[in-house]
Amino acid sequence: MAEQVPEKVAGEVAISVTGLTKIFGTRKVVDGFDMQVGKGAIYGFLGPNGSGKTTTIRMMCGLLTPDGGAGQCLGLDIVRDSREIKKRVGYMTQKFSLYEDLTIAENLDFTARMFGMKNRKALVAEAVRDLGLEGRAGQLAGTLSGGWKQRLALAACMIHSPDLLLLDEPTAGVDPKARRDFWDEIRKLAARGVTVLVSTHYMDEAVQCDHIAYIAYGKKLIDGAARDIPGQIGLSTYVVTGPDLSELEARLEAEDGTGQVIRFGAELHVSGTDKAALDALAEVERARGTHEWVAKRAGLEEAFIYLMAGAKDNFMLEPVS
Amino acid sequence: MSRLANIFAWSRFYAVLVKEFIQMRRDRVTFGMMIGVPLMQLLLFGYAIDTDPHNLPTLIEVADESPVVRSLTAAMDTSDYFDFIGIVTSEAASDEALKDGTASVILTIPPGFEADLIRGVTPELLLTVDASDPVAAGGAIGAMSGVVETAIGQSLNGPLSFAAKSPAPFDLVIHRAFNPSGETSLNIVPGLLAVILSMTMVLITAVAIVRESEKGTMESLIATPVTPSEVMLGKILPYVFVGYVQTAVFLLAARALFSVPFSGSFLAFFLGFNLYIIVNLAIGFLVSTVARTQMQAMQLSFFTILPTILLSGFMFPFAAMPGWAQAIGTAIPATHFLRLVRKVMLKGGGLAEVTQDMAAIAVILLVVVAVALKRYRQTLD
Ligand SMILES: Nc1ncnc2c1ncn2[C@@H]1O[C@H](COP(=O)(O)OP(=O)(O)OP(=O)(O)O)[C@@H](O)[C@H]1O
Ligand SMILES: [Mg+2]
């Protein structure tokens, strides 16, 4: 029953939601969330812990009913047609949610059955092979290491070749080699027209995305192409090198109005939105002659640390689109 | 794909079923408990539980109305033990009443009883009690001698007082129907089957389903196109099988340890038993839609089991309970299953005798399933 539901994607948009709102108790956990994801895009979904990423993703695939707003996934209404959406979406949960008392092969087989795949045996064998777990297909999923559980869950949510992948922190705890393989695979899928929405806390992964949406306190603050984001925030950065960086870091942080000071190995990155103030500071520091201050384009990393640090009192920041 | 396939697909149902069987097989402790618990309870409960019955439905079988009959009915009315429900004139009618459970005590007054009494011949009164509930029967026998003695004493005053002598001027012949030796285990065993099945079926299903949400696997499960009915049936069916195993173990042990007979129709038992297992599984499913953790599921299950033990007629004779308790008892499947099993195993009943009990269970089942399906969440809200 792997019947191909006829494509009725509205234009080239895979996800289109407006005003999505979710209230738990009295707390607005997601507040008026808008998002457009083009077909075949890789969309990064970032935000501090508890900002509402998981909740938003759950609303998109019909696992939670929105308290407000509306939207479409693959041209289907997220509330009314959730069963049709589920058939074509691969959702990987943040917390491991396969059966720990089933084996690797049994878990994959169960998922394949649930999606009515015809050539189950072959699909399961292929998935096990791709995972590189041929010898361990009979191992209970609960006895896998954290990273392997993650990789198994990823394989399971892709077993029915979905048109849209919603991945909630898929690479948390996964080693660098496996993460690189994962991103290679994601890019291949995207090239074939599969849309991927992936939440992550890793900057090196955020850079891999075509687009990034940044959410804090349930509100979308930033949405745009990855490389434009530092510019959107208007962040300037100086790279500082020299002796006794820790001492300098402590001194700068104690000073008012310095902005953000982050240590990157043997460098200190000093950033702020007030370019004039930052330039003045650099001038003064250079005059001391102890450290080298070089201006550079603010990177994604500085931008997101800046956003996360500011999230607590940064509700004034209007969403940029 | 048709509309129906959107509501129920065999492939998905089968997937859930297979998964449940695998999980059940791997959970050795629970599996052992499912077999161990009935055996243990059988041994523990198999020995007497003493209770004092009241308001046993009582018939008087008598050919001719006489003043003695009137004073007997009056005496019964004032006694808590008996609830006088009427007079029958034939043995066939009283047998019928005893068999279908309308009456549990029958006092047979032979023709010419009064005349014999006056003539000074010691006449015989026959007391037939439904001893399939021996606790109730024992109490009835004890109480009846007193009641009859008082009644006859009263009717023999005035000009007839010469006939009133002591000891009593009559013999009370006792006939324990269905369980001649009055063994409590005979009665406890069918009741215990009802209670144990209810206990394990409700608990196991509730826990098995709540486990999915507690462990987080529910999120993956409902992210697939699975429907509530597929989940419900797929999860319930493996435990029907468990119910079969439990019952088989239980009945064999009951036969070996307590020589409990099985005198009625096996078909009647089998049908009623399946219905009873299913209704309990459905209750378990309902419990799972309320409980959020396995601990809550366990506590809620015990909560449903308490009335099953106390109000179904297992612990106390149903007739002895106050009206409100009987009303609650009527809504409990075990009450009807208990009657069904007693009728079939001890009284040799067939399908015809138990249709009413089965109908009652079926009605409860419909209500439970409707509420459970309505409550089952397809989302994580
Ligand atoms: N079922 C629930 N009931 C009540 N509150 C909830 C529920 N699920 C989530 N929340 C709350 O909603 C907020 C957003 O949670 P969510 O899981 O969406 O965050 P997140 O962005 O995915 O965080 P993380 O990066 O830690 O995964 C949190 O404050 C959380 O406490
Ligand atoms: Mg999350």
XYZ file of C-alpha atoms and ligand atoms in Angstrom:
734
model
C 0.000 0.000 0.000
C 2.842 2.372 -0.725
C 0.369 4.249 -2.872
C 1.640 7.500 -4.267
C -0.675 10.236 -3.112
C -0.888 12.601 -6.097
C 1.256 15.670 -5.675
C -0.905 18.604 -4.831
C 1.709 20.824 -3.331
C 0.643 24.421 -3.518
C 3.373 25.906 -5.660
C 6.710 24.847 -4.351
C 5.960 25.285 -0.679
C 6.312 22.274 1.601
C 5.392 23.916 4.893
C 3.384 27.065 5.284
C 2.094 27.981 8.726
C 0.787 31.253 10.041
C 0.066 32.394 13.553
C 0.638 28.955 15.107
C -0.003 29.221 18.828
C 0.140 26.626 21.566
C -0.865 27.209 25.143
C 0.055 24.812 27.957
C -1.912 25.777 31.029
C -1.605 29.526 31.063
C 1.743 29.709 29.252
C 1.914 30.603 25.597
C 4.645 28.208 24.607
C 4.446 29.007 20.911
C 3.168 32.421 20.033
C 2.043 33.420 16.565
C 4.623 31.386 14.705
C 4.856 31.938 10.922
C 7.037 29.951 8.579
C 7.350 29.167 4.897
C 9.581 26.308 3.850
C 10.177 25.739 0.168
C 10.135 22.257 -1.300
C 13.587 20.717 -1.236
C 14.927 23.223 1.277
C 17.026 22.410 4.308
C 15.661 24.564 7.059
C 17.474 24.912 10.345
C 15.443 25.482 13.444
C 17.353 27.051 16.303
C 16.563 28.391 19.706
C 17.495 28.006 23.346
C 16.171 25.156 25.476
C 12.474 25.461 26.127
C 11.899 27.984 23.366
C 9.206 25.908 21.666
C 10.957 24.113 18.810
C 9.662 20.660 19.644
C 6.171 21.988 20.258
C 6.137 23.748 16.879
C 7.317 20.647 15.047
C 4.681 18.538 16.794
C 1.968 20.916 15.652
C 3.210 20.685 12.091
C 2.820 16.916 11.961
C -0.496 16.739 13.774
C 0.769 15.443 17.123
C -0.435 18.538 18.907
C -3.514 20.543 18.067
C -2.683 24.225 17.730
C -4.658 26.596 19.940
C -4.458 29.191 17.238
C -3.253 29.692 13.706
C -3.420 27.452 10.699
C -1.145 25.890 8.197
C -0.382 23.389 5.541
C 2.185 20.665 5.188
C 2.701 19.252 1.695
C -0.455 21.082 0.696
C -2.542 19.373 3.379
C -4.188 21.086 6.317
C -2.244 20.401 9.517
C -5.357 19.934 11.641
C -7.861 18.343 9.271
C -5.603 16.129 7.191
C -3.128 15.073 9.825
C -3.447 11.406 8.912
C -2.585 12.073 5.277
C 0.307 14.251 6.390
C 1.613 11.517 8.671
C 1.782 9.113 5.729
C 4.218 11.393 3.926
C 6.203 12.831 6.795
C 9.133 11.316 8.622
C 9.253 12.639 12.165
C 12.207 11.940 14.370
C 11.487 12.712 17.987
C 13.966 14.452 20.217
C 13.717 11.759 22.875
C 14.358 8.207 21.702
C 10.919 6.803 21.029
C 11.433 3.438 19.424
C 10.761 0.279 21.405
C 13.680 -0.574 23.636
C 12.429 -4.129 24.042
C 12.329 -4.747 20.307
C 15.438 -5.459 18.270
C 16.854 -3.097 15.676
C 15.315 -5.111 12.850
C 11.971 -5.478 14.640
C 11.741 -1.736 15.198
C 12.447 -0.991 11.556
C 10.036 -3.690 10.459
C 7.303 -2.333 12.725
C 7.698 1.166 11.300
C 7.684 -0.159 7.744
C 4.481 -2.064 8.454
C 2.843 0.975 9.996
C 3.458 2.898 6.806
C 2.184 -0.006 4.740
C 5.424 -0.547 2.862
C 5.232 -3.485 0.463
C 8.869 -4.488 0.176
C 9.434 -4.434 3.921
C 12.098 -7.129 4.127
C 14.262 -5.421 1.541
C 13.768 -1.997 3.107
C 14.703 -3.227 6.560
C 17.747 -5.071 5.254
C 18.821 -1.980 3.359
C 18.371 0.283 6.374
C 20.352 -2.087 8.563
C 23.098 -2.192 5.939
C 23.174 1.615 5.600
C 23.502 1.891 9.340
C 26.387 -0.542 9.206
C 24.688 -2.733 11.769
C 24.403 -5.959 9.746
C 25.861 -8.074 12.511
C 23.665 -6.527 15.182
C 20.185 -6.478 13.654
C 19.053 -8.835 16.407
C 20.243 -6.606 19.234
C 17.623 -4.972 21.445
C 17.330 -1.266 20.680
C 17.458 -0.491 24.395
C 20.982 -1.869 24.606
C 22.369 0.454 21.917
C 24.584 3.379 22.873
C 23.009 6.832 22.816
C 24.473 7.802 19.467
C 23.446 4.547 17.838
C 19.916 4.893 19.142
C 19.826 8.277 17.499
C 21.033 6.852 14.204
C 18.530 4.006 14.365
C 15.690 6.450 15.010
C 16.785 8.462 12.018
C 16.833 5.386 9.810
C 13.375 4.397 11.075
C 11.789 7.742 10.302
C 13.132 7.615 6.745
C 12.117 4.049 5.984
C 8.963 5.044 4.109
C 10.775 7.590 1.885
C 8.823 10.587 3.193
C 8.516 13.829 1.241
C 9.102 15.896 4.338
C 11.466 15.178 7.195
C 10.910 16.806 10.552
C 14.004 16.079 12.588
C 14.151 17.181 16.195
C 17.801 17.366 17.213
C 18.684 14.307 15.159
C 22.421 14.493 15.773
C 22.445 15.102 19.511
C 25.135 12.827 20.888
C 26.176 11.546 17.482
C 29.917 11.396 16.721
C 31.450 13.770 14.132
C 31.935 11.149 11.442
C 28.336 9.993 11.685
C 27.178 13.588 11.709
C 29.041 14.298 8.504
C 27.472 11.192 6.923
C 24.107 12.373 8.150
C 24.491 15.777 6.520
C 25.711 14.248 3.279
C 22.578 12.131 3.270
C 20.378 15.128 4.049
C 21.856 17.098 1.161
C 21.295 14.187 -1.195
C 17.674 13.917 -0.108
C 17.154 17.656 -0.499
C 18.569 17.488 -3.997
C 15.900 14.885 -4.772
C 13.203 17.285 -3.601
C 12.753 16.083 -0.023
C 12.182 18.959 2.351
C 14.025 18.878 5.659
C 13.248 20.842 8.773
C 15.891 20.157 11.380
C 16.265 21.550 14.848
C 19.762 21.714 16.253
C 21.942 23.375 18.827
C 25.133 22.906 16.804
C 26.469 25.911 14.932
C 28.424 23.800 12.469
C 25.112 22.248 11.503
C 23.274 25.543 11.334
C 25.807 26.623 8.704
C 24.816 23.617 6.585
C 21.231 24.821 6.325
C 19.896 26.946 3.464
C 17.645 28.800 5.821
C 17.494 29.333 9.518
C 14.648 30.234 11.779
C 15.509 31.307 15.279
C 12.895 31.042 17.989
C 12.981 32.236 21.596
C 10.175 32.200 24.150
C 7.844 30.831 21.540
C 8.351 33.744 19.181
C 10.253 33.637 15.941
C 12.938 36.291 16.096
C 15.016 35.685 12.998
C 14.315 33.934 9.742
C 16.577 34.070 6.760
C 19.449 32.631 4.751
C 22.206 31.419 7.046
C 24.863 33.852 5.775
C 22.606 36.907 6.129
C 21.784 36.381 9.759
C 24.733 38.161 11.428
C 24.037 41.124 9.162
C 20.377 41.057 10.108
C 21.273 41.373 13.733
C 23.789 44.109 12.940
C 26.621 42.595 14.914
C 30.229 43.800 14.659
C 33.111 41.698 15.939
C 36.749 42.121 16.853
C 39.121 39.199 17.084
C 41.588 39.723 19.916
C 44.843 37.762 20.244
C 47.713 38.079 22.661
C 48.877 36.949 26.113
C 46.717 36.396 29.213
C 43.400 36.241 27.400
C 41.540 35.068 30.502
C 42.579 38.135 32.411
C 41.533 40.400 29.539
C 38.229 38.525 29.198
C 37.466 39.071 32.872
C 38.322 42.743 32.639
C 36.251 43.340 29.501
C 33.276 41.506 30.939
C 33.429 43.587 34.104
C 33.341 46.726 32.004
C 29.955 48.097 31.135
C 28.800 48.299 27.541
C 31.438 46.025 26.070
C 28.845 43.728 24.564
C 29.649 40.065 24.208
C 33.029 38.512 24.900
C 33.547 34.899 23.861
C 36.675 32.800 24.059
C 37.490 30.716 20.956
C 40.649 28.817 21.819
C 43.490 31.319 21.474
C 41.186 34.115 20.363
C 38.727 36.346 22.077
C 35.743 37.483 20.016
C 34.337 40.769 21.192
C 31.019 41.637 19.577
C 28.311 44.245 19.919
C 25.526 45.900 18.018
C 26.844 49.403 18.711
C 29.643 49.608 16.167
C 30.848 53.054 17.233
C 31.218 52.042 20.872
C 33.037 48.864 19.897
C 35.455 50.786 17.634
C 36.167 53.209 20.443
C 36.891 50.334 22.822
C 39.258 48.736 20.302
C 41.065 52.050 19.903
C 41.633 52.329 23.655
C 42.737 48.725 23.989
C 45.095 48.916 21.032
C 46.737 51.917 22.689
C 47.751 49.649 25.589
C 49.763 47.649 23.097
C 49.311 44.294 24.838
C 46.863 42.659 22.440
C 46.091 42.691 18.769
C 42.556 43.805 17.837
C 41.377 42.936 14.326
C 37.882 43.754 13.032
C 36.049 40.895 11.248
C 32.640 40.043 9.873
C 30.477 38.618 12.602
C 29.885 34.893 12.094
C 26.808 32.758 12.770
C 28.336 31.522 15.968
C 28.674 35.003 17.462
C 25.233 35.851 16.176
C 23.534 32.918 17.886
C 25.384 33.234 21.124
C 24.367 36.855 21.064
C 20.745 35.907 20.430
C 20.640 33.239 23.096
C 22.284 35.466 25.672
C 19.831 38.222 24.890
C 16.773 35.985 24.739
C 15.872 36.584 28.369
C 15.370 40.303 28.033
C 15.314 40.579 24.303
C 11.626 40.340 23.649
C 11.680 43.782 22.059
C 13.628 42.445 19.109
C 11.073 42.326 16.329
C 10.919 39.265 14.111
C 12.859 39.872 10.940
C 11.680 38.244 7.776
C -7.406 3.949 -0.622
C -10.949 3.599 0.581
C -12.434 5.500 3.469
C -12.639 2.334 5.502
C -8.910 1.776 5.139
C -8.436 5.161 6.724
C -10.223 3.943 9.819
C -8.961 0.399 9.992
C -6.169 -1.282 8.073
C -5.382 -4.935 8.734
C -1.721 -4.378 8.042
C -1.350 -1.775 10.777
C -3.501 -3.735 13.202
C -1.366 -6.777 12.528
C 1.810 -4.753 13.039
C 0.635 -3.635 16.488
C -0.437 -7.179 17.320
C 2.919 -8.694 16.386
C 4.775 -6.025 18.316
C 2.686 -6.644 21.435
C 3.306 -10.376 21.280
C 7.040 -9.840 20.987
C 7.050 -7.422 23.903
C 4.919 -9.736 25.997
C 7.232 -12.656 25.310
C 10.258 -10.609 26.351
C 8.698 -9.437 29.612
C 9.241 -12.661 31.538
C 8.318 -11.284 34.962
C 4.902 -10.058 33.906
C 4.317 -13.236 31.993
C 5.165 -15.302 35.043
C 2.880 -13.188 37.172
C -0.014 -13.743 34.812
C 0.195 -17.447 35.529
C 1.410 -17.225 39.119
C -1.180 -14.795 40.442
C -4.258 -16.916 39.710
C -2.676 -19.969 41.279
C -1.650 -18.103 44.382
C -5.041 -16.522 44.828
C -6.775 -19.791 44.261
C -4.853 -21.237 47.177
C -5.290 -18.210 49.404
C -8.956 -17.617 48.768
C -9.885 -21.240 48.316
C -10.620 -21.444 51.997
C -13.682 -20.131 53.630
C -14.711 -16.539 53.963
C -17.424 -16.211 56.563
C -20.305 -13.846 56.080
C -23.800 -13.490 57.379
C -26.335 -13.273 54.600
C -29.544 -11.284 54.572
C -32.601 -10.894 52.407
C -32.339 -14.163 50.576
C -35.154 -14.353 48.026
C -37.464 -17.000 49.428
C -40.379 -18.919 47.963
C -42.933 -21.005 49.781
C -44.122 -24.054 47.926
C -47.477 -25.104 49.218
C -50.515 -26.777 47.789
C -53.146 -25.215 50.053
C -53.226 -21.876 51.820
C -53.692 -22.192 55.518
C -53.239 -19.985 58.590
C -49.818 -21.572 59.164
C -48.666 -20.334 55.769
C -49.820 -16.840 56.622
C -47.953 -16.766 59.896
C -44.888 -18.225 58.166
C -44.832 -15.475 55.549
C -45.348 -12.888 58.269
C -42.452 -14.321 60.276
C -40.209 -14.289 57.225
C -41.060 -10.688 56.553
C -39.884 -9.684 59.993
C -36.684 -11.695 59.679
C -33.710 -9.999 57.934
C -32.594 -13.295 56.569
C -35.400 -13.859 54.157
C -37.097 -11.787 51.586
C -40.409 -13.511 50.953
C -41.094 -13.228 47.253
C -44.160 -15.390 46.755
C -45.903 -18.676 46.826
C -45.661 -21.397 44.217
C -47.831 -24.424 44.068
C -45.715 -26.942 42.156
C -42.316 -28.486 42.555
C -41.516 -27.717 38.922
C -42.039 -24.020 39.515
C -39.804 -23.958 42.571
C -37.057 -25.919 40.811
C -37.168 -23.457 37.969
C -36.882 -20.501 40.334
C -33.933 -22.060 42.105
C -32.144 -22.807 38.867
C -32.465 -19.382 37.301
C -31.595 -17.697 40.549
C -34.892 -15.889 41.273
C -35.079 -17.721 44.575
C -32.311 -19.072 46.720
C -34.456 -20.561 49.476
C -37.581 -22.680 49.105
C -39.675 -23.840 51.992
C -41.927 -26.697 51.014
C -44.979 -27.252 53.169
C -46.454 -30.689 52.592
C -50.228 -31.131 52.097
C -52.077 -31.566 55.389
C -49.256 -30.016 57.390
C -51.571 -28.108 59.685
C -53.848 -31.030 60.308
C -50.874 -33.257 61.148
C -49.622 -30.632 63.521
C -52.935 -30.525 65.342
C -53.228 -34.272 65.407
C -49.824 -34.393 67.083
C -48.125 -36.245 64.227
C -44.725 -34.639 63.655
C -44.931 -33.436 60.055
C -41.920 -32.732 57.833
C -41.078 -29.355 56.341
C -38.629 -29.366 53.441
C -36.124 -26.524 53.231
C -34.269 -26.351 49.945
C -31.424 -23.868 49.714
C -29.210 -22.890 46.818
C -25.977 -24.114 48.291
C -23.900 -23.028 45.334
C -23.373 -20.067 47.616
C -22.757 -22.120 50.750
C -22.178 -19.166 53.007
C -25.634 -17.860 52.310
C -27.091 -21.343 52.502
C -25.571 -22.066 55.873
C -27.014 -18.922 57.354
C -30.410 -19.629 55.844
C -30.588 -23.071 57.349
C -29.739 -21.777 60.778
C -32.202 -18.941 60.606
C -35.072 -20.884 59.087
C -35.561 -23.223 62.075
C -36.037 -20.195 64.277
C -38.436 -18.502 61.908
C -40.573 -21.596 61.450
C -40.650 -22.329 65.142
C -41.850 -18.822 65.984
C -44.465 -18.887 63.249
C -45.869 -22.205 64.309
C -45.747 -21.239 67.943
C -47.847 -18.184 67.132
C -50.413 -19.998 65.044
C -50.816 -22.681 67.684
C -51.833 -20.424 70.522
C -55.325 -20.099 71.964
C -57.441 -23.221 71.555
C -54.679 -25.061 69.693
C -51.985 -24.451 72.297
C -52.106 -28.036 73.416
C -50.357 -29.022 70.171
C -47.501 -26.637 70.856
C -44.940 -28.723 72.612
C -41.284 -28.621 72.820
C -39.141 -29.658 71.193
C -40.603 -28.365 67.959
C -43.601 -30.294 66.785
C -42.187 -30.641 63.259
C -39.055 -31.798 61.438
C -37.166 -29.480 59.126
C -35.647 -31.530 56.332
C -32.815 -29.706 54.658
C -31.874 -30.065 51.042
C -28.824 -28.286 49.766
C -29.306 -27.938 46.046
C -26.288 -27.844 43.664
C -23.651 -28.272 46.346
C -24.781 -31.026 48.635
C -21.840 -30.937 50.966
C -21.934 -27.161 51.362
C -18.309 -26.695 50.432
C -17.287 -23.064 50.323
C -14.509 -23.681 47.817
C -17.079 -24.721 45.261
C -18.554 -21.288 45.404
C -15.348 -19.341 45.875
C -13.713 -20.866 42.841
C -16.038 -19.511 40.140
C -16.075 -16.156 41.886
C -12.332 -16.135 42.103
C -12.088 -16.763 38.389
C -14.181 -13.664 37.788
C -12.059 -11.573 40.124
C -8.675 -12.780 38.908
C -9.526 -12.357 35.257
C -10.777 -8.876 35.952
C -7.733 -7.997 38.001
C -5.090 -9.126 35.546
C -6.893 -8.148 32.370
C -7.635 -4.589 33.467
C -4.212 -4.092 34.969
C -2.152 -5.592 32.170
C -3.909 -3.718 29.374
C -3.873 -0.417 31.213
C -0.184 -0.718 32.014
C 0.727 -1.922 28.525
C -0.874 1.117 26.960
C 0.242 3.710 29.472
C 3.766 2.363 29.125
C 3.759 3.715 25.561
C 3.124 7.253 26.683
C 5.384 7.040 29.701
C 8.326 5.689 27.731
C 7.703 8.162 24.936
C 7.083 5.507 22.293
C 3.549 6.851 21.898
C 5.008 9.853 20.093
C 6.516 7.713 17.360
C 3.483 5.470 17.276
C 0.990 8.243 16.655
C 3.322 9.942 14.212
C 2.453 7.014 11.938
C -0.959 6.841 10.229
C -2.218 4.372 12.861
C -5.838 4.783 14.019
C -7.285 4.372 17.519
C -9.176 1.202 16.659
C -6.023 -0.413 15.268
C -4.129 0.408 18.439
C -6.986 -0.736 20.656
C -7.564 -4.074 18.935
C -3.906 -4.770 18.352
C -3.101 -4.190 21.985
C -6.101 -5.993 23.419
C -5.994 -9.202 21.431
C -2.717 -10.588 22.797
C -4.166 -10.287 26.264
C -7.292 -12.202 25.279
C -4.845 -14.990 24.697
C -3.379 -14.414 28.166
C -6.901 -14.631 29.586
C -7.305 -18.035 27.945
C -4.098 -19.298 29.459
C -5.039 -17.962 32.882
C -8.461 -19.536 32.772
C -7.136 -22.884 31.641
C -4.544 -22.930 34.412
C -7.119 -21.832 36.923
C -9.781 -24.339 35.997
C -7.348 -27.226 35.924
C -5.971 -26.274 39.325
C -9.464 -25.803 40.738
C -10.401 -29.239 39.556
C -7.285 -30.857 40.900
C -7.278 -29.084 44.283
C -10.929 -28.606 45.088
C -12.686 -31.054 42.754
C -14.869 -28.258 41.437
C -17.274 -29.819 38.977
C -18.105 -28.500 35.557
C -21.611 -29.728 35.062
C -23.136 -27.321 32.539
C -22.742 -26.333 28.927
C -19.196 -25.625 27.868
C -20.408 -23.479 25.003
C -22.309 -21.210 27.379
C -19.223 -20.886 29.532
C -16.953 -20.251 26.561
C -19.104 -17.504 25.091
C -19.643 -15.777 28.403
C -16.000 -16.080 29.258
C -14.827 -14.466 26.021
C -17.263 -11.652 26.491
C -16.039 -11.165 30.028
C -12.366 -11.062 29.016
C -13.098 -8.537 26.311
C -15.079 -6.253 28.583
C -12.244 -6.243 31.102
C -9.678 -5.479 28.441
C -11.840 -2.607 27.298
C -11.982 -1.319 30.872
C -8.183 -1.547 30.971
C -8.044 0.498 27.800
C -10.361 3.042 29.353
C -8.178 3.236 32.462
C -5.176 3.864 30.222
C -6.847 6.894 28.699
C -7.131 8.435 32.163
C -3.805 7.432 33.709
C -0.620 9.215 32.716
C 1.925 6.963 34.386
C 2.157 3.228 34.891
C 1.839 3.829 38.618
C -1.431 5.689 38.139
C -2.631 2.959 35.814
C -1.954 0.400 38.512
C -3.740 2.366 41.190
C -6.724 3.042 38.971
C -6.936 -0.623 38.070
C -7.044 -1.579 41.724
C -9.702 1.035 42.164
C -11.884 -0.711 39.594
C -11.121 -4.100 41.118
C -12.353 -3.215 44.595
C -16.041 -3.053 43.666
C -15.528 -6.229 41.652
C -14.435 -8.028 44.795
C -16.869 -6.403 47.190
C -20.051 -5.790 45.233
C -20.206 -8.542 42.637
C -21.507 -11.203 44.992
C -18.053 -12.740 45.314
C -17.368 -11.616 48.855
C -20.905 -11.080 50.123
C -24.112 -12.646 48.826
C -25.575 -10.244 46.304
C -29.045 -10.519 47.863
C -27.607 -9.411 51.187
C -26.424 -6.052 49.901
C -28.369 -2.808 50.290
C -30.100 -1.408 47.228
C -27.474 1.134 46.281
C -24.745 -1.490 46.449
C -26.812 -3.813 44.286
C -27.248 -1.006 41.774
C -23.483 -0.509 41.560
C -22.994 -4.249 41.500
C -25.290 -4.553 38.500
C -23.026 -2.236 36.521
C -19.996 -4.448 37.208
C -19.306 -7.154 34.622
C -18.035 -9.555 37.290
C -21.486 -9.679 38.906
C -22.966 -11.149 35.766
C -20.024 -13.347 34.956
C -20.121 -14.736 38.480
C -23.770 -15.692 38.093
C -23.010 -17.157 34.717
C -20.164 -19.298 36.005
C -22.127 -20.480 39.040
C -25.026 -21.424 36.844
C -22.880 -23.252 34.358
C -20.270 -24.877 36.555
C -22.308 -25.710 39.632
C -25.914 -25.800 38.511
C -25.410 -27.363 35.121
C -26.942 -24.443 33.287
C -26.915 -24.027 29.513
C -27.089 -21.182 27.041
C -30.731 -20.427 27.785
C -30.059 -19.842 31.480
C -27.205 -17.433 30.873
C -28.419 -15.283 27.983
C -29.542 -12.584 30.372
C -26.143 -12.439 32.066
C -24.390 -12.276 28.715
C -26.686 -9.521 27.521
C -25.847 -7.500 30.626
C -22.097 -7.889 30.010
C -22.562 -6.936 26.358
C -24.321 -3.721 27.321
C -21.505 -2.807 29.722
C -18.988 -3.591 26.968
C -20.660 -1.280 24.485
C -20.670 1.602 26.924
C -17.032 1.088 27.919
C -15.782 0.807 24.333
C -17.657 3.921 23.283
C -16.229 5.970 26.136
C -12.706 4.564 25.684
C -12.556 5.299 21.954
C -13.865 8.778 22.544
C -11.272 9.440 25.220
C -8.313 7.923 23.374
C -6.084 10.777 22.277
C -4.597 10.754 18.852
C -2.414 13.669 19.808
C -0.068 14.387 22.675
C -2.277 17.165 24.118
N 3.091 18.633 27.374
C 3.497 19.797 27.916
N 2.830 20.343 28.945
C 3.202 21.500 29.488
N 4.239 22.223 29.069
C 4.959 21.759 28.037
C 4.619 20.512 27.410
N 5.507 20.291 26.411
C 6.352 21.345 26.425
N 6.031 22.228 27.393
C 6.718 23.487 27.688
O 6.758 24.223 26.499
C 7.980 24.899 26.378
C 8.586 24.616 25.038
O 8.985 23.272 25.033
P 9.679 22.611 23.772
O 9.901 21.182 24.098
O 8.877 22.915 22.570
O 11.077 23.373 23.707
P 12.322 23.116 22.774
O 12.570 24.361 22.052
O 12.110 21.907 21.958
O 13.464 22.894 23.842
P 14.773 21.951 23.761
O 15.805 22.690 22.994
O 15.179 21.817 25.185
O 14.371 20.680 23.140
C 8.832 24.483 27.554
O 8.842 25.540 28.476
C 8.143 23.290 28.121
O 8.254 23.282 29.505
Mg 12.953 20.155 21.882
